[in-house]
Coordinates of C-alpha atoms and ligand atoms in Angstrom, one line a residue:
X1 CA 22.4 54.4 199.7
X2 CA 21.9 58.0 198.7
X3 CA 24.5 59.5 196.5
X4 CA 24.4 62.7 194.6
X5 CA 27.4 63.4 192.3
X6 CA 27.4 67.1 192.1
X7 CA 27.6 68.9 188.7
X8 CA 30.9 70.9 188.8
X9 CA 29.7 74.3 187.7
X10 CA 32.4 76.7 186.9
X11 CA 31.2 79.0 189.8
X12 CA 31.2 76.2 192.3
X13 CA 34.1 74.0 193.1
X14 CA 32.5 70.9 194.6
X15 CA 35.2 68.4 193.7
X16 CA 36.5 66.4 196.5
X17 CA 40.3 66.4 196.7
X18 CA 41.6 63.1 197.9
X19 CA 45.4 63.0 198.8
X20 CA 47.5 60.5 196.9
X21 CA 48.4 57.5 198.9
X22 CA 49.7 55.6 195.8
X23 CA 53.2 54.0 196.0
X24 CA 54.6 55.2 192.7
X25 CA 57.1 57.8 191.6
X26 CA 56.2 61.3 190.7
X27 CA 56.6 63.5 187.6
X28 CA 60.2 64.5 188.4
X29 CA 61.2 60.9 188.4
X30 CA 59.3 60.4 185.2
X31 CA 61.0 63.3 183.5
X32 CA 64.5 61.7 184.3
X33 CA 63.6 58.7 182.4
X34 CA 64.9 58.2 178.8
X35 CA 61.7 57.2 176.8
X36 CA 60.8 57.5 173.2
X37 CA 57.9 59.8 172.3
X38 CA 55.0 58.9 174.6
X39 CA 52.3 56.6 173.2
X40 CA 49.1 55.4 174.7
X41 CA 49.1 51.6 175.3
X42 CA 47.4 49.6 172.7
X43 CA 44.1 48.0 173.5
X44 CA 44.0 44.1 173.6
X45 CA 41.1 41.8 173.6
X46 CA 41.9 39.8 176.8
X47 CA 40.0 40.6 179.9
X48 CA 41.5 42.7 182.8
X49 CA 41.4 39.7 185.1
X50 CA 43.5 37.6 182.8
X51 CA 46.1 40.4 182.4
X52 CA 46.1 41.7 186.1
X53 CA 49.1 39.5 186.9
X54 CA 51.1 41.3 184.2
X55 CA 51.0 44.5 186.1
X56 CA 52.0 45.7 189.6
X57 CA 51.5 49.3 190.9
X58 CA 55.2 49.6 191.4
X59 CA 55.7 49.1 187.5
X60 CA 54.2 52.7 186.9
X61 CA 55.5 56.1 187.5
X62 CA 53.1 59.1 187.9
X63 CA 53.3 61.7 185.2
X64 CA 50.4 64.0 186.1
X65 CA 46.9 64.3 187.6
X66 CA 44.2 64.0 184.9
X67 CA 41.1 64.6 187.1
X68 CA 39.7 64.1 190.6
X69 CA 36.2 62.9 191.3
X70 CA 33.9 61.9 194.2
X71 CA 35.7 58.6 194.9
X72 CA 39.3 59.2 193.9
X73 CA 41.9 60.5 191.6
X74 CA 42.8 59.8 188.0
X75 CA 46.6 59.9 187.1
X76 CA 48.4 59.9 183.8
X77 CA 51.1 57.1 184.4
X78 CA 53.9 55.5 182.5
X79 CA 54.9 52.0 182.5
X80 CA 58.6 52.0 183.5
X81 CA 59.6 49.1 181.1
X82 CA 57.6 49.9 178.0
X83 CA 57.1 53.7 178.5
X84 CA 53.5 53.1 177.4
X85 CA 51.1 55.7 178.8
X86 CA 47.9 54.9 180.8
X87 CA 45.2 56.4 183.0
X88 CA 45.2 55.1 186.6
X89 CA 42.0 55.6 188.5
X90 CA 42.7 55.3 192.2
X91 CA 39.5 54.8 194.1
X92 CA 39.8 55.1 197.9
X93 CA 37.6 52.7 199.8
X94 CA 36.4 55.4 202.2
X95 CA 34.8 57.4 199.4
X96 CA 33.9 54.7 197.0
X97 CA 35.0 51.2 197.7
X98 CA 31.7 49.6 196.8
X99 CA 31.4 51.7 193.8
X100 CA 35.0 50.9 192.8
X101 CA 34.1 47.1 192.9
X102 CA 30.9 47.8 190.6
X103 CA 33.0 49.8 188.2
X104 CA 35.9 47.2 188.0
X105 CA 33.3 44.4 187.7
X106 CA 31.5 46.1 184.8
X107 CA 34.7 47.2 183.0
X108 CA 36.2 43.8 183.2
X109 CA 33.4 42.3 181.0
X110 CA 33.5 45.2 178.6
X111 CA 35.5 45.3 175.2
X112 CA 34.2 48.0 172.9
X113 CA 35.9 50.8 171.0
X114 CA 33.2 53.2 172.4
X115 CA 33.8 52.4 176.1
X116 CA 37.1 53.1 177.8
X117 CA 39.3 50.1 178.1
X118 CA 40.4 48.6 181.5
X119 CA 43.7 46.8 181.1
X120 CA 43.9 45.6 184.8
X121 CA 42.4 46.1 188.3
X122 CA 45.1 46.5 190.9
X123 CA 45.1 46.8 194.7
X124 CA 46.2 50.4 195.3
X125 CA 47.7 50.2 198.7
X126 CA 50.1 48.0 200.4
X127 CA 47.9 48.0 203.5
X128 CA 44.4 46.1 203.5
X129 CA 42.7 49.4 202.9
X130 CA 40.6 48.1 200.0
X131 CA 41.6 50.9 197.8
X132 CA 41.5 49.9 194.2
X133 CA 43.3 51.1 191.1
X134 CA 41.8 50.7 187.5
X135 CA 44.5 50.7 184.9
X136 CA 42.7 52.3 182.0
X137 CA 43.5 53.3 178.4
X138 CA 44.6 56.8 178.3
X139 CA 42.2 59.0 176.2
X140 CA 44.5 61.8 175.2
X141 CA 41.9 64.7 174.9
X142 CA 40.3 64.1 178.3
X143 CA 36.7 64.6 179.1
X144 CA 34.3 66.6 176.8
X145 CA 33.7 68.7 179.9
X146 CA 37.3 69.6 180.1
X147 CA 37.4 70.1 176.2
X148 CA 34.5 72.5 176.5
X149 CA 36.2 74.4 179.4
X150 CA 39.3 74.9 177.4
X151 CA 37.1 76.3 174.6
X152 CA 36.0 78.9 177.1
X153 CA 32.3 78.3 176.4
X154 CA 32.5 78.4 172.7
X155 CA 29.7 76.2 171.3
X156 CA 30.7 72.9 169.5
X157 CA 30.0 72.8 165.8
X158 CA 26.9 70.7 164.9
X159 CA 29.0 68.2 162.9
X160 CA 31.2 67.5 165.9
X161 CA 28.2 67.1 168.1
X162 CA 26.7 64.6 165.6
X163 CA 30.0 62.6 165.9
X164 CA 29.8 62.8 169.7
X165 CA 26.2 61.5 169.6
X166 CA 26.9 58.8 167.2
X167 CA 29.9 57.3 169.1
X168 CA 28.2 57.7 172.6
X169 CA 25.1 56.0 171.2
X170 CA 27.2 53.1 169.9
X171 CA 28.8 52.8 173.4
X172 CA 25.3 52.8 175.0
X173 CA 24.0 50.3 172.4
X174 CA 26.8 47.9 173.3
X175 CA 26.1 48.4 177.1
X176 CA 22.4 48.2 176.9
X177 CA 22.6 44.9 174.8
X178 CA 24.4 43.4 177.8
X179 CA 21.9 44.9 180.2
X180 CA 24.2 47.4 181.6
X181 CA 22.8 51.0 182.3
X182 CA 25.5 53.8 182.7
X183 CA 23.2 56.1 184.8
X184 CA 25.7 58.9 184.7
X185 CA 25.9 60.0 181.1
X186 CA 27.2 63.6 181.0
X187 CA 30.2 65.5 179.3
X188 CA 32.6 64.7 182.2
X189 CA 32.0 61.0 181.5
X190 CA 32.6 61.1 177.8
X191 CA 36.3 61.1 176.9
X192 CA 37.6 62.2 173.6
X193 CA 40.8 61.6 171.7
X194 CA 42.7 63.8 169.4
X195 CA 42.0 61.1 166.7
X196 CA 38.2 61.9 167.1
X197 CA 37.2 58.9 169.2
X198 CA 34.6 59.1 172.0
X199 CA 34.4 56.7 174.8
X200 CA 32.0 56.3 177.7
X201 CA 33.8 56.3 181.1
X202 CA 33.1 56.3 184.9
X203 CA 30.9 53.3 185.5
X204 CA 30.9 54.2 189.3
X205 CA 27.2 53.9 189.6
X206 CA 26.3 51.8 186.5
X207 CA 24.1 48.8 187.1
X208 CA 23.8 45.4 185.5
X209 CA 20.0 44.8 185.2
X210 CA 18.2 41.5 185.4
X211 CA 17.6 39.8 182.2
X212 CA 13.8 40.4 182.0
X213 CA 12.4 43.5 180.5
X214 CA 10.4 46.1 182.5
X215 CA 10.9 49.1 184.7
X216 CA 13.4 48.9 187.7
X217 CA 13.5 50.1 191.1
X218 CA 17.0 51.5 191.0
X219 CA 18.5 53.8 193.7
X220 CA 16.7 57.0 192.7
X221 CA 19.3 59.5 193.9
X222 CA 22.6 57.9 192.5
X223 CA 23.9 60.0 189.7
X224 CA 24.6 63.7 188.9
X225 CA 21.4 65.6 189.7
X226 CA 21.8 68.1 186.6
X227 CA 21.6 65.2 184.2
X228 CA 18.9 63.2 185.7
X229 CA 15.7 62.6 183.8
X230 CA 12.4 63.6 185.5
X231 CA 11.4 60.1 186.5
X232 CA 14.8 59.7 188.3
X233 CA 14.9 63.2 189.9
X234 CA 11.3 62.7 191.2
X235 CA 10.6 59.0 191.4
X236 CA 7.6 59.2 193.7
X237 CA 5.7 60.9 190.9
X238 CA 6.5 57.9 188.7
X239 CA 5.6 55.0 191.1
X240 CA 9.3 54.8 192.3
X241 CA 10.2 53.0 189.1
X242 CA 12.0 54.0 186.0
X243 CA 13.6 52.5 182.8
X244 CA 17.4 52.9 183.3
X245 CA 18.0 52.8 179.6
X246 CA 15.7 55.7 178.9
X247 CA 17.5 57.6 181.7
X248 CA 20.8 57.2 179.8
X249 CA 19.1 58.7 176.8
X250 CA 18.0 61.8 178.7
X251 CA 21.6 62.2 180.0
X252 CA 22.8 62.1 176.3
X253 CA 20.2 64.7 175.3
X254 CA 21.4 67.2 178.1
X255 CA 24.9 66.4 177.0
X256 CA 24.3 67.2 173.4
X257 CA 22.3 70.5 174.3
X258 CA 25.2 71.5 176.6
X259 CA 27.9 71.0 173.9
X260 CA 25.9 73.1 171.5
X261 CA 25.1 75.9 174.0
X262 CA 28.7 75.9 175.5
X263 CA 27.2 75.8 179.1
X264 CA 24.8 73.8 181.1
X265 CA 21.5 74.3 179.2
X266 CA 18.7 73.7 181.7
X267 CA 19.2 76.8 183.8
X268 CA 19.6 80.5 182.7
X269 CA 23.2 81.5 182.5
X270 CA 24.5 82.5 186.0
X271 CA 21.6 80.8 188.0
X272 CA 22.7 78.9 191.1
X273 CA 22.5 75.2 190.3
X274 CA 20.5 74.5 193.6
X275 CA 18.5 71.4 194.1
X276 CA 15.3 73.5 193.9
X277 CA 16.2 75.2 190.7
X278 CA 17.1 71.8 189.0
X279 CA 13.8 70.2 190.3
X280 CA 11.9 73.1 188.7
X281 CA 13.8 73.0 185.4
X282 CA 13.8 69.1 185.0
X283 CA 10.4 68.1 186.5
X284 CA 8.2 71.2 186.1
X285 CA 9.7 73.0 183.2
X286 CA 9.1 72.7 179.4
X287 CA 11.0 69.9 177.7
X288 CA 14.6 71.2 177.2
X289 CA 15.2 72.5 173.7
X290 CA 17.4 74.8 171.7
X291 CA 16.4 78.4 171.6
X292 CA 14.1 79.2 168.8
X293 CA 16.7 81.6 167.1
X294 CA 19.5 79.2 167.5
X295 CA 21.3 78.2 164.3
X296 CA 20.4 74.4 164.2
X297 CA 19.3 72.0 161.5
X298 CA 15.8 70.4 161.7
X299 CA 17.6 67.1 162.2
X300 CA 19.4 68.3 165.3
X301 CA 16.2 69.9 166.8
X302 CA 14.4 66.5 166.1
X303 CA 17.2 64.5 167.7
X304 CA 17.2 66.7 170.9
X305 CA 13.5 66.5 171.3
X306 CA 13.5 62.7 170.9
X307 CA 16.1 62.4 173.6
X308 CA 14.4 64.8 176.0
X309 CA 10.7 63.7 176.0
X310 CA 9.8 64.2 179.7
X311 CA 7.6 61.0 179.6
X312 CA 10.3 58.3 179.5
X313 CA 7.8 56.0 177.7
X314 CA 7.8 58.3 174.7
X315 CA 11.5 58.9 174.7
X316 CA 13.5 57.3 171.8
X317 CA 15.5 54.2 172.4
X318 CA 19.2 54.0 171.6
X319 CA 18.4 52.0 168.6
X320 CA 16.0 54.5 167.3
X321 CA 18.5 57.4 167.9
X322 CA 21.2 55.5 165.9
X323 CA 18.8 55.5 163.0
X324 CA 17.8 59.1 163.5
X325 CA 18.8 61.4 160.4
X326 CA 20.9 63.5 162.7
X327 CA 23.3 60.6 163.4
X328 CA 22.6 58.2 160.5
X329 CA 22.5 60.9 158.0
X330 CA 25.7 62.7 158.9
X331 CA 28.8 62.9 156.7
X332 CA 30.8 60.5 158.8
X333 CA 34.2 61.6 157.4
X334 CA 33.4 65.4 157.8
X335 CA 32.0 65.0 161.4
X336 CA 34.8 62.9 162.6
X337 CA 37.3 65.6 161.1
X338 CA 35.3 68.4 162.9
X339 CA 35.6 66.6 166.2
X340 CA 39.2 65.5 165.8
X341 CA 40.2 69.2 164.9
X342 CA 38.2 70.5 167.9
X343 CA 39.8 68.2 170.5
X344 CA 43.2 68.7 169.0
X345 CA 42.9 72.5 169.2
X346 CA 41.6 72.3 172.8
X347 CA 44.4 70.0 173.8
X348 CA 47.2 72.1 172.2
X349 CA 49.4 73.8 174.9
X350 CA 48.6 77.2 173.6
X351 CA 44.8 76.7 174.2
Ligands
ATP401 N1 41.0 57.0 180.7 C1 41.1 58.4 180.9 N2 41.9 59.1 180.0 C2 42.0 60.4 180.3 N3 41.5 61.1 181.3 C3 40.7 60.5 182.1 C4 40.5 59.0 182.0 N4 39.6 58.6 182.9 C5 39.3 59.7 183.6 N5 39.9 60.9 183.1 C6 39.8 62.2 183.7 O1 39.6 62.1 185.0 C7 38.3 62.8 185.3 C8 37.6 62.0 186.5 O2 37.3 60.7 186.0 P1 36.1 59.8 186.4 O3 34.9 60.5 186.1 O4 36.3 58.4 186.1 O5 36.4 59.9 188.1 P2 35.2 59.9 189.3 O6 36.0 59.9 190.5 O7 34.3 58.8 189.0 O8 34.5 61.3 188.8 P3 33.0 61.9 189.2 O9 33.0 61.9 190.7 O10 33.0 63.2 188.6 O11 32.1 60.9 188.6 C9 37.4 62.7 183.9 O12 36.5 63.6 183.9 C10 38.6 62.9 183.0 O13 38.9 64.3 182.9

């Protein structure tokens, strides 16, 4: 199946707006309820399958729309009885039934502080439509993409980027050790909390790989074109095979560059993100790097270069990047503080 998730550039609104068909109350009803100050639900260690029976969709009321993607809509919801807040990702079978199944399956096996927690998988419609809702932990700062937009293109400070990289790598290390490749690492799929946590989200095109090592013939055009590595973008030039784990590292490298630049970094500002322009930049251009004059430490430059080697066999692994001085040598307390401050500022009502 060919699937291209479009990068949502600010000048192009490519998001698919799917109408709500979810049988729960709306924000007005939510506002009438008497609840203590809102809190996100606590994580637990049991699996979504074992907890699914605790929840029904009717137990929740809708508070707001958090985001819309290719396959569905993500709502902020409140549990009527406990008033605990969650994110509810409703995936419509017409747009992503198969993908929803994959995401639910992967998230049900996952328990890491660096991966968004799935509390339950619920049927999302009274009819046999196949719509599925994932009840997720609410990450209060939203995606890094949204945080960056609220900062109106202001670059993230290096310390905050080091913290993002460290936590995203910890999430990828957890997944890769379990043979799960995310395959869509980008700012929109990294969620951040006002407490300075970063969590990988959106496993819609993730894959569980067979136990043996080696390259894989994965569906080449699944993912977001702008964050695809050269060997995924142009698989024929690489024998139709690629290492999915190295592809995740490339996505992280582009993400780091984007947060530092305050805009998508592989095309000149204002250039239309067409397929041809991306092909030229990703497959035929120089390896992406920070501009020569940009204020950046040698550690940061080295980290970006290690993530963005065009030959995937030369690209650093997640384990190597966790030991890289940019990540391992950071002042953990200071970089966590920098990220916490940045997300909190971007989330404040005045921003
Ligand atoms: N657990 C969560 N907490 C807070 N916000 C969330 C959460 N999950 C998703 N969101 C918001 O909703 C947006 C869309 O979520 P997600 O990427 O999972 O949906 P999608 O339909 O797979 O999107 P896409 O088509 O872009 O991949 C995110 O970018 C984020 O802003």
